[in-house]
CSV table of N, CA and C in Angstrom, one decimal:
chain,number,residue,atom,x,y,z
A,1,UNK,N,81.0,107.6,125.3
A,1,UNK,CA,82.4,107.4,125.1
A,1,UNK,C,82.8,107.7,123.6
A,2,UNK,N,83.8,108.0,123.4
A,2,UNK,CA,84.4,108.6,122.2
A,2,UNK,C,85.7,107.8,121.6
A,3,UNK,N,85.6,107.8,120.4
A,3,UNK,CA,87.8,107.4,120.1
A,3,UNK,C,87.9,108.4,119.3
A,4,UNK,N,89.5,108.4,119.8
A,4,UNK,CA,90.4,109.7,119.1
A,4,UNK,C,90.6,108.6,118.1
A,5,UNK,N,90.7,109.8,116.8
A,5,UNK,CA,91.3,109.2,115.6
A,5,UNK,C,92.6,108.7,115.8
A,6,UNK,N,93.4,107.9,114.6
A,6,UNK,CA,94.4,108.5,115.0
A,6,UNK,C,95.1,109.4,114.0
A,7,UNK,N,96.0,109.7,114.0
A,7,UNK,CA,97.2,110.3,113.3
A,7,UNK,C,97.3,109.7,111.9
A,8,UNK,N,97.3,110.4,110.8
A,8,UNK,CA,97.7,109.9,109.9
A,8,UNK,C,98.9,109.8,110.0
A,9,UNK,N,99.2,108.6,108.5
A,9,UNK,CA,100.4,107.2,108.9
A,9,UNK,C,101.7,108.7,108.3
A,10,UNK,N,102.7,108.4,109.3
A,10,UNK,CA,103.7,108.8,109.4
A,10,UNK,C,103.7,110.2,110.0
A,11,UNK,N,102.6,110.5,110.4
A,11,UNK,CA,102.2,112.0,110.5
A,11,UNK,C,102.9,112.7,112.5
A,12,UNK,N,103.8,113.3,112.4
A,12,UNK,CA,104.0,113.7,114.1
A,12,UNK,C,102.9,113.7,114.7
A,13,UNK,N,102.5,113.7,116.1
A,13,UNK,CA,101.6,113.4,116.7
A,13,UNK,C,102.1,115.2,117.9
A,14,UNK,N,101.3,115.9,118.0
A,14,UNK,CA,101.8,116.6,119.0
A,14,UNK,C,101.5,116.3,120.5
A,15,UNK,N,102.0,116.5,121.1
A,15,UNK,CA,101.4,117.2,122.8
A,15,UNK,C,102.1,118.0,123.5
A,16,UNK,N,100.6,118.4,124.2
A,16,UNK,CA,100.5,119.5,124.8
A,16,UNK,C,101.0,121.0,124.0
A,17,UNK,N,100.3,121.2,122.6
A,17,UNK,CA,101.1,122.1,121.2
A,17,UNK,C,102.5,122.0,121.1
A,18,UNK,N,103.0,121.0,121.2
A,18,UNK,CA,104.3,120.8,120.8
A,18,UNK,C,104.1,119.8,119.8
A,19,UNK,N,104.7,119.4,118.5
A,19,UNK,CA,105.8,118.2,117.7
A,19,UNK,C,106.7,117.4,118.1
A,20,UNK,N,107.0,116.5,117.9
A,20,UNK,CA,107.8,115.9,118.7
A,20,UNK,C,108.9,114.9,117.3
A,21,UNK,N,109.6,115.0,116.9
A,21,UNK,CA,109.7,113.6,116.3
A,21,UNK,C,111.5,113.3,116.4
A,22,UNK,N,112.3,112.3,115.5
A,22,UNK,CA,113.9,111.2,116.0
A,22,UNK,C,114.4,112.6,115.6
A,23,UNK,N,115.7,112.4,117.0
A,23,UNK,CA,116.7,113.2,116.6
A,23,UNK,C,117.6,112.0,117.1
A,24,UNK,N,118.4,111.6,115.9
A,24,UNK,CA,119.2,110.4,116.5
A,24,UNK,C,118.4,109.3,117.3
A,25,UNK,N,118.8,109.1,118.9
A,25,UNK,CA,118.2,108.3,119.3
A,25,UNK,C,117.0,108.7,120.4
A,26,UNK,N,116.8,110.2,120.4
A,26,UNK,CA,116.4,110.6,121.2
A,26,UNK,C,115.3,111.5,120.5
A,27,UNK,N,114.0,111.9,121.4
A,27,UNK,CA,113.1,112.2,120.5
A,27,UNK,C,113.3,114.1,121.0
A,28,UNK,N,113.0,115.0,119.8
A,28,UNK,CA,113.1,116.8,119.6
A,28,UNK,C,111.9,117.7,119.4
A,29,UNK,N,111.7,118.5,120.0
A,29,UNK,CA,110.9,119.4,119.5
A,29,UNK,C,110.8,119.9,117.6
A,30,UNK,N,109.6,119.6,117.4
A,30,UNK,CA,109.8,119.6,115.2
A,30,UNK,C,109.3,121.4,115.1
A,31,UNK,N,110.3,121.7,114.4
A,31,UNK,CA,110.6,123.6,113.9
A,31,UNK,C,109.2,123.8,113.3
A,32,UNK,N,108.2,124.7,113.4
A,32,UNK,CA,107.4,124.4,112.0
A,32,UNK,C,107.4,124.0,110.7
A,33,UNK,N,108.3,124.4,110.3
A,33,UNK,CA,109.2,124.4,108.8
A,33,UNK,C,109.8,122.6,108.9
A,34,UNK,N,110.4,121.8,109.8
A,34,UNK,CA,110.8,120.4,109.5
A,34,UNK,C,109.0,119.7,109.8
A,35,UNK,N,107.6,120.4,110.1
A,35,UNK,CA,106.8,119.4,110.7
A,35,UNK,C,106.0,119.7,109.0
A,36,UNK,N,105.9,121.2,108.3
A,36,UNK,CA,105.6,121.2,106.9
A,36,UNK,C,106.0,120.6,105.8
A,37,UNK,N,107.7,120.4,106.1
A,37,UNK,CA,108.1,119.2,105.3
A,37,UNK,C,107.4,117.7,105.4
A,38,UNK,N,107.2,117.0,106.5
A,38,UNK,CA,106.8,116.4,106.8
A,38,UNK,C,105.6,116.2,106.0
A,39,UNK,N,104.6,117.1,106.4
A,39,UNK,CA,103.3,116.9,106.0
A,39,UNK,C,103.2,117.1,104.4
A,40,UNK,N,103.9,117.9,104.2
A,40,UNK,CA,104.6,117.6,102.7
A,40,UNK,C,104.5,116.6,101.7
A,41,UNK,N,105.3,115.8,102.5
A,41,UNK,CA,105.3,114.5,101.9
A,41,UNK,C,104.1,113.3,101.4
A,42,UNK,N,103.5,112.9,101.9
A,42,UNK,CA,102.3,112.6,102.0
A,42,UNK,C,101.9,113.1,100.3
A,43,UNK,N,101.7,114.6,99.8
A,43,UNK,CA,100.9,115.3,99.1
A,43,UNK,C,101.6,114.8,97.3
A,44,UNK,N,102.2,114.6,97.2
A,44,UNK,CA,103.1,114.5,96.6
A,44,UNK,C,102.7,113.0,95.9
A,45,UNK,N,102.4,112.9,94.5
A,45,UNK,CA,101.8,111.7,93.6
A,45,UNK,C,102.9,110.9,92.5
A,46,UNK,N,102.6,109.3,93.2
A,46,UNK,CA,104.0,108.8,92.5
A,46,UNK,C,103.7,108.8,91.1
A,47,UNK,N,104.6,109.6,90.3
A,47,UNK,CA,104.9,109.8,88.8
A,47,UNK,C,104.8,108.4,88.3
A,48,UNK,N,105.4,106.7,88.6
A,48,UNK,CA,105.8,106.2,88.0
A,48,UNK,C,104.2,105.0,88.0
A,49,UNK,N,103.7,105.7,89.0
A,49,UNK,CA,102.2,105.2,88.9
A,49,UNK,C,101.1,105.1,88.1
A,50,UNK,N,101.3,106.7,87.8
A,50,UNK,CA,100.5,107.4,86.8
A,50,UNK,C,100.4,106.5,85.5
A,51,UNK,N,99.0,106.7,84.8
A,51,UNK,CA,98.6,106.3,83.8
A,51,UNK,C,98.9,106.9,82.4
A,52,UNK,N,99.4,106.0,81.7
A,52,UNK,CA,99.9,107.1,80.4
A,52,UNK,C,98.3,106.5,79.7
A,53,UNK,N,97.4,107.5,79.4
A,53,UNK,CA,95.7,107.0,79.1
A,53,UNK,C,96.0,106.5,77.2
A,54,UNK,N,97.0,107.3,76.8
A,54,UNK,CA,96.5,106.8,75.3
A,54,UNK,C,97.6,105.6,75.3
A,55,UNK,N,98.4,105.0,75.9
A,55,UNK,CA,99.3,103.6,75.9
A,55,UNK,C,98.6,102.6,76.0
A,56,UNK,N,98.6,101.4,75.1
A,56,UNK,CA,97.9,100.0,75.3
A,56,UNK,C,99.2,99.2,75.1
A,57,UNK,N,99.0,97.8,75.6
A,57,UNK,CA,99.8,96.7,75.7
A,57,UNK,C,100.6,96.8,74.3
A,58,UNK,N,100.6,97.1,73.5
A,58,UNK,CA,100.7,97.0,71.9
A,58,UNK,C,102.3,98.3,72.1
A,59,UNK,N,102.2,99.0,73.1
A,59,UNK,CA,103.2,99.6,73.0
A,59,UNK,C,104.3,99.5,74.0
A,60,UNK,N,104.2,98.2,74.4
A,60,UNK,CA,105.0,97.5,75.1
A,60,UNK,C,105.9,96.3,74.4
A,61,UNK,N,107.1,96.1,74.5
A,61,UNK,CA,108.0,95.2,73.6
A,61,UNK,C,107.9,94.0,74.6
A,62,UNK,N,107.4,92.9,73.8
A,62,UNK,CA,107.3,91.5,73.9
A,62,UNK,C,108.6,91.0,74.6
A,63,UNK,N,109.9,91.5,73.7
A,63,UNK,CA,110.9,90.5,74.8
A,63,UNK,C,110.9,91.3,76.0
A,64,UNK,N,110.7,92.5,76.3
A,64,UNK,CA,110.9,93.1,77.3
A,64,UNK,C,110.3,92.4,77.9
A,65,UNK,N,109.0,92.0,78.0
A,65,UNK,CA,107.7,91.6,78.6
A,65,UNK,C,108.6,90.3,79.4
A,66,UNK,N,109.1,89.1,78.3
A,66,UNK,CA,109.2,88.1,78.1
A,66,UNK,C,110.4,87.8,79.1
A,67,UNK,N,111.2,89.2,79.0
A,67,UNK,CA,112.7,89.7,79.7
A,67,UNK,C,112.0,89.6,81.4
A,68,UNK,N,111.3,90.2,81.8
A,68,UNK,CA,110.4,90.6,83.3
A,68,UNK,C,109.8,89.1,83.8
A,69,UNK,N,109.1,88.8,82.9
A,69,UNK,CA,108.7,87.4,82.9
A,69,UNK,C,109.8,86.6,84.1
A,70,UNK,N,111.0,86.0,83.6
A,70,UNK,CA,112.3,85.6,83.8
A,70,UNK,C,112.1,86.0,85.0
A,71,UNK,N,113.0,87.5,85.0
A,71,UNK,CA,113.1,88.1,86.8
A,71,UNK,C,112.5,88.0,87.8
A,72,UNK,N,111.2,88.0,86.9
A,72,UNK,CA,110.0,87.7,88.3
A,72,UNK,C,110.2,86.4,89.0
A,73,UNK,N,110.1,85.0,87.6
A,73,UNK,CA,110.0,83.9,88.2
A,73,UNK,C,111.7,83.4,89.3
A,74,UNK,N,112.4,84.7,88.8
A,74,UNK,CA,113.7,83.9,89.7
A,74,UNK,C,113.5,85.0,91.4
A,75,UNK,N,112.9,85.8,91.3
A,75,UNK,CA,112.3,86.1,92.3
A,75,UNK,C,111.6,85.9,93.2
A,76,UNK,N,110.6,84.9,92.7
A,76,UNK,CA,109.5,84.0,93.3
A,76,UNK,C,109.2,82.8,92.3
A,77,UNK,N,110.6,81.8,93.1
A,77,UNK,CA,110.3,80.4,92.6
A,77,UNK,C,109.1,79.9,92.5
A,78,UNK,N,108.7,79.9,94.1
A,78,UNK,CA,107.2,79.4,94.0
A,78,UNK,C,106.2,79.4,93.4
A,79,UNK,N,106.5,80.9,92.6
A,79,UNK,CA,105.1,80.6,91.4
A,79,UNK,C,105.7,80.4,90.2
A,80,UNK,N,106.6,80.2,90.0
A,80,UNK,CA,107.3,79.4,88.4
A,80,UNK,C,106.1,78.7,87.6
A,81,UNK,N,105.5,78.0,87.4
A,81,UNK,CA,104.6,77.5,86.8
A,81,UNK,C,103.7,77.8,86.7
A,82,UNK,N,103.0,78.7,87.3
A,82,UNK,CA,101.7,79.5,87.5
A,82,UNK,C,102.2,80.7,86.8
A,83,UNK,N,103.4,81.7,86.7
A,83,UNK,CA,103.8,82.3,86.2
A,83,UNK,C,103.8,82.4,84.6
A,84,UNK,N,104.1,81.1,84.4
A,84,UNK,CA,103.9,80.9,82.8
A,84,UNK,C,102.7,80.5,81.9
A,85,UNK,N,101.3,80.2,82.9
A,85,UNK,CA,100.1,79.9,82.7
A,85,UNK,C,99.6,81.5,82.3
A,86,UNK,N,99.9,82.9,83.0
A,86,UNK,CA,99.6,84.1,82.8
A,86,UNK,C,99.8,84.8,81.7
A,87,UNK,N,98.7,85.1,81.4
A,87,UNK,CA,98.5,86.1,79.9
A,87,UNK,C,99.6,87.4,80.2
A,88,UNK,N,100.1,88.0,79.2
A,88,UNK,CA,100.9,89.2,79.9
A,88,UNK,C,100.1,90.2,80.3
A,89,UNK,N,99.0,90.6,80.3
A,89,UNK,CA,98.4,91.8,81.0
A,89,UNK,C,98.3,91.2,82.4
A,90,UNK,N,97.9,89.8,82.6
A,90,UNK,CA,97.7,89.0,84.3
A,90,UNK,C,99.1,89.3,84.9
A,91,UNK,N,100.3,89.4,83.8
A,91,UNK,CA,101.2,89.2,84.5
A,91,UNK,C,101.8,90.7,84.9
A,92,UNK,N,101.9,91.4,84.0
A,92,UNK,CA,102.1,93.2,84.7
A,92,UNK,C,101.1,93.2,85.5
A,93,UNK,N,100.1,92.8,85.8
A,93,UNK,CA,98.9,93.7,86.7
A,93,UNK,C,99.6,92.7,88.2
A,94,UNK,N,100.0,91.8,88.2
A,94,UNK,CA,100.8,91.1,89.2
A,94,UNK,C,101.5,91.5,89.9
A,95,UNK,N,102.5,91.6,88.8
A,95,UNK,CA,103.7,92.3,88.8
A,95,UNK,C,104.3,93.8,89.5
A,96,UNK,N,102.7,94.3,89.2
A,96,UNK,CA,102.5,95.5,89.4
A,96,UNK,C,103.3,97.0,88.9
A,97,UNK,N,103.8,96.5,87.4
A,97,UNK,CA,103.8,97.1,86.4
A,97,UNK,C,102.7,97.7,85.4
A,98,UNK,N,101.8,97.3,85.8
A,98,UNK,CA,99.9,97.9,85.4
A,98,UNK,C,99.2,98.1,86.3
A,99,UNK,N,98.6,98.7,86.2
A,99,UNK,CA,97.2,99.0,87.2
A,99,UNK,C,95.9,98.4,86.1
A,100,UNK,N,95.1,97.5,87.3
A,100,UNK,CA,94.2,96.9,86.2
A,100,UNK,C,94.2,96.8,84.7
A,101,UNK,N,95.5,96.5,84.2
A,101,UNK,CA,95.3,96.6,82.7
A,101,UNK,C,95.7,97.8,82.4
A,102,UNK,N,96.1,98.9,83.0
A,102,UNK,CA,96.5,100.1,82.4
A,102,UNK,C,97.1,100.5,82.1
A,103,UNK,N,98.5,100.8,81.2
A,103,UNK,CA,99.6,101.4,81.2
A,103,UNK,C,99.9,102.1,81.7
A,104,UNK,N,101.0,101.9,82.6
A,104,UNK,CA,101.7,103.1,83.7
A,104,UNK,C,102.7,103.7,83.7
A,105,UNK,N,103.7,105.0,83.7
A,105,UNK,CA,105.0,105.1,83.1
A,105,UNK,C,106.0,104.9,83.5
A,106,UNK,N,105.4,103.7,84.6
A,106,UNK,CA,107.0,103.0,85.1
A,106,UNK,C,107.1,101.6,84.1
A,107,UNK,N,105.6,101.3,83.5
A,107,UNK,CA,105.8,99.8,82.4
A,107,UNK,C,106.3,100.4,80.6
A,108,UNK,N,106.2,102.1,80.5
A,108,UNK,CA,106.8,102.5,79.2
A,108,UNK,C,108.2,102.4,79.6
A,109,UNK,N,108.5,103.2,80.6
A,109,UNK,CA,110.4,103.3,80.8
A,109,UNK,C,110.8,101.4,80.9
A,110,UNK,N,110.3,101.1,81.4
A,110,UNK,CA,110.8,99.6,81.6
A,110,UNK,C,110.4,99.0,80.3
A,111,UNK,N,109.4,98.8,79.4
A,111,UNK,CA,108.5,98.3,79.1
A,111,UNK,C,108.6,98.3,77.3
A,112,UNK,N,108.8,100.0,77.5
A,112,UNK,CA,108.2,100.4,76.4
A,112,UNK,C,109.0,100.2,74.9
A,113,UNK,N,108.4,100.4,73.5
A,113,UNK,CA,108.9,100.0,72.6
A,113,UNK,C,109.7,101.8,72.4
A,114,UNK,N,109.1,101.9,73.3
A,114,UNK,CA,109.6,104.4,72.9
A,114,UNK,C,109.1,104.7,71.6
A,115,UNK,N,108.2,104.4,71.0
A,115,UNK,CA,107.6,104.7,70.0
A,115,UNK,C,107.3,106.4,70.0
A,116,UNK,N,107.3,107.0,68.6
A,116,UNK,CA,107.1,108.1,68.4
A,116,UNK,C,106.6,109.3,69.6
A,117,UNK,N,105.1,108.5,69.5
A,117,UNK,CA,103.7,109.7,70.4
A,117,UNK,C,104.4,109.0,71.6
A,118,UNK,N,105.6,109.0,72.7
A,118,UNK,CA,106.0,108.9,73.7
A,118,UNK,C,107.4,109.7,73.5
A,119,UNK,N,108.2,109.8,72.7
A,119,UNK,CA,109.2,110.0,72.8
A,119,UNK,C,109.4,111.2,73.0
A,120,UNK,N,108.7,112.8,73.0
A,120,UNK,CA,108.6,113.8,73.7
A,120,UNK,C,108.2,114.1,74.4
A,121,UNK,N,107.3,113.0,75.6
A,121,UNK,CA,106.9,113.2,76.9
A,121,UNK,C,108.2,112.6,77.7
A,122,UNK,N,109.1,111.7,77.2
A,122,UNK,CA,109.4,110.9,78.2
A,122,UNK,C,110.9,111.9,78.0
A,123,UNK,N,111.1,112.2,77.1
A,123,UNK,CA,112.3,112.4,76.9
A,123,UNK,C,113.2,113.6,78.1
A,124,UNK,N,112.0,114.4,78.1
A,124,UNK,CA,112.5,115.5,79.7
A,124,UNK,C,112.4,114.5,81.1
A,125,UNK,N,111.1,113.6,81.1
A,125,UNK,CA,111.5,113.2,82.3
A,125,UNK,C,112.3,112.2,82.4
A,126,UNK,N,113.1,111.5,81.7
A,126,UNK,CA,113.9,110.6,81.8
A,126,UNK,C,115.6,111.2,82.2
A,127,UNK,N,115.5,112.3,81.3
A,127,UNK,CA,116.4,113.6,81.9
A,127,UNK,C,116.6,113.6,83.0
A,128,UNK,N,115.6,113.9,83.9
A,128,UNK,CA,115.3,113.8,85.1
A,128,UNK,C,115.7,113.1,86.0
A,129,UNK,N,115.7,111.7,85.4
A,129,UNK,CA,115.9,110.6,86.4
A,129,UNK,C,117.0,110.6,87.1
């Protein structure tokens, strides 16, 4: 006996070589071209994830830090007191504004002091936003 894989997550499932996926309330035949977009998607790496490698905590502004701190704890009462026992790297890596300790360029846009050796990387993609 065997198991079929399944499908990767969000991925159409065909049968019988058809696609299938929502048209409204009712399910459609997927064009090649709407099942590529699809699969598209998936490939595609979240920017605000990414690691800025030469960024350390040091280029991150304290009230900002101190600012997040706040929102968090009004976000999640429950950990109000344990929130304030956290070193700030425990608390972005929480937070999930760090990746283990690492600066990420969603904790410089939020985060950051925009110091010099940042201020011509970010400046196109903030453009962007």
């Amino acid at each position: 006996m065997f198991e079929i894989a399944p499908a990767p997550k969000g991925m159409p499932v065909s049968w019988k070589g058809h696609r299938y996926g929502r048209d409204g309330e009712s399910l459609g035949a997927l064009s090649d071209l709407e099942y590529d977009v699809i699969k598209a998607q998936g490939q595609h790496k979240d920017w605000s994830a990414q690691i800025v490698k030469e960024a350390t905590i040091n280029d991150l502004s304290k009230e900002a830090i101190d600012f997040a701190r706040i929102q968090y704890k009004e976000k999640n009462p429950q950990l109000r007191e344990e929130i304030d026992s956290w070193s700030d790297t425990l608390f972005l890596n929480k937070a999930k504004i760090t990746i283990k300790g690492k600066i990420t360029n969603s904790a410089i846009l939020l985060l950051g002091k925009f110091q010099q050796k940042f201020n011509r990387k970010l400046r196109h993609i903030v453009g962007r936003i």
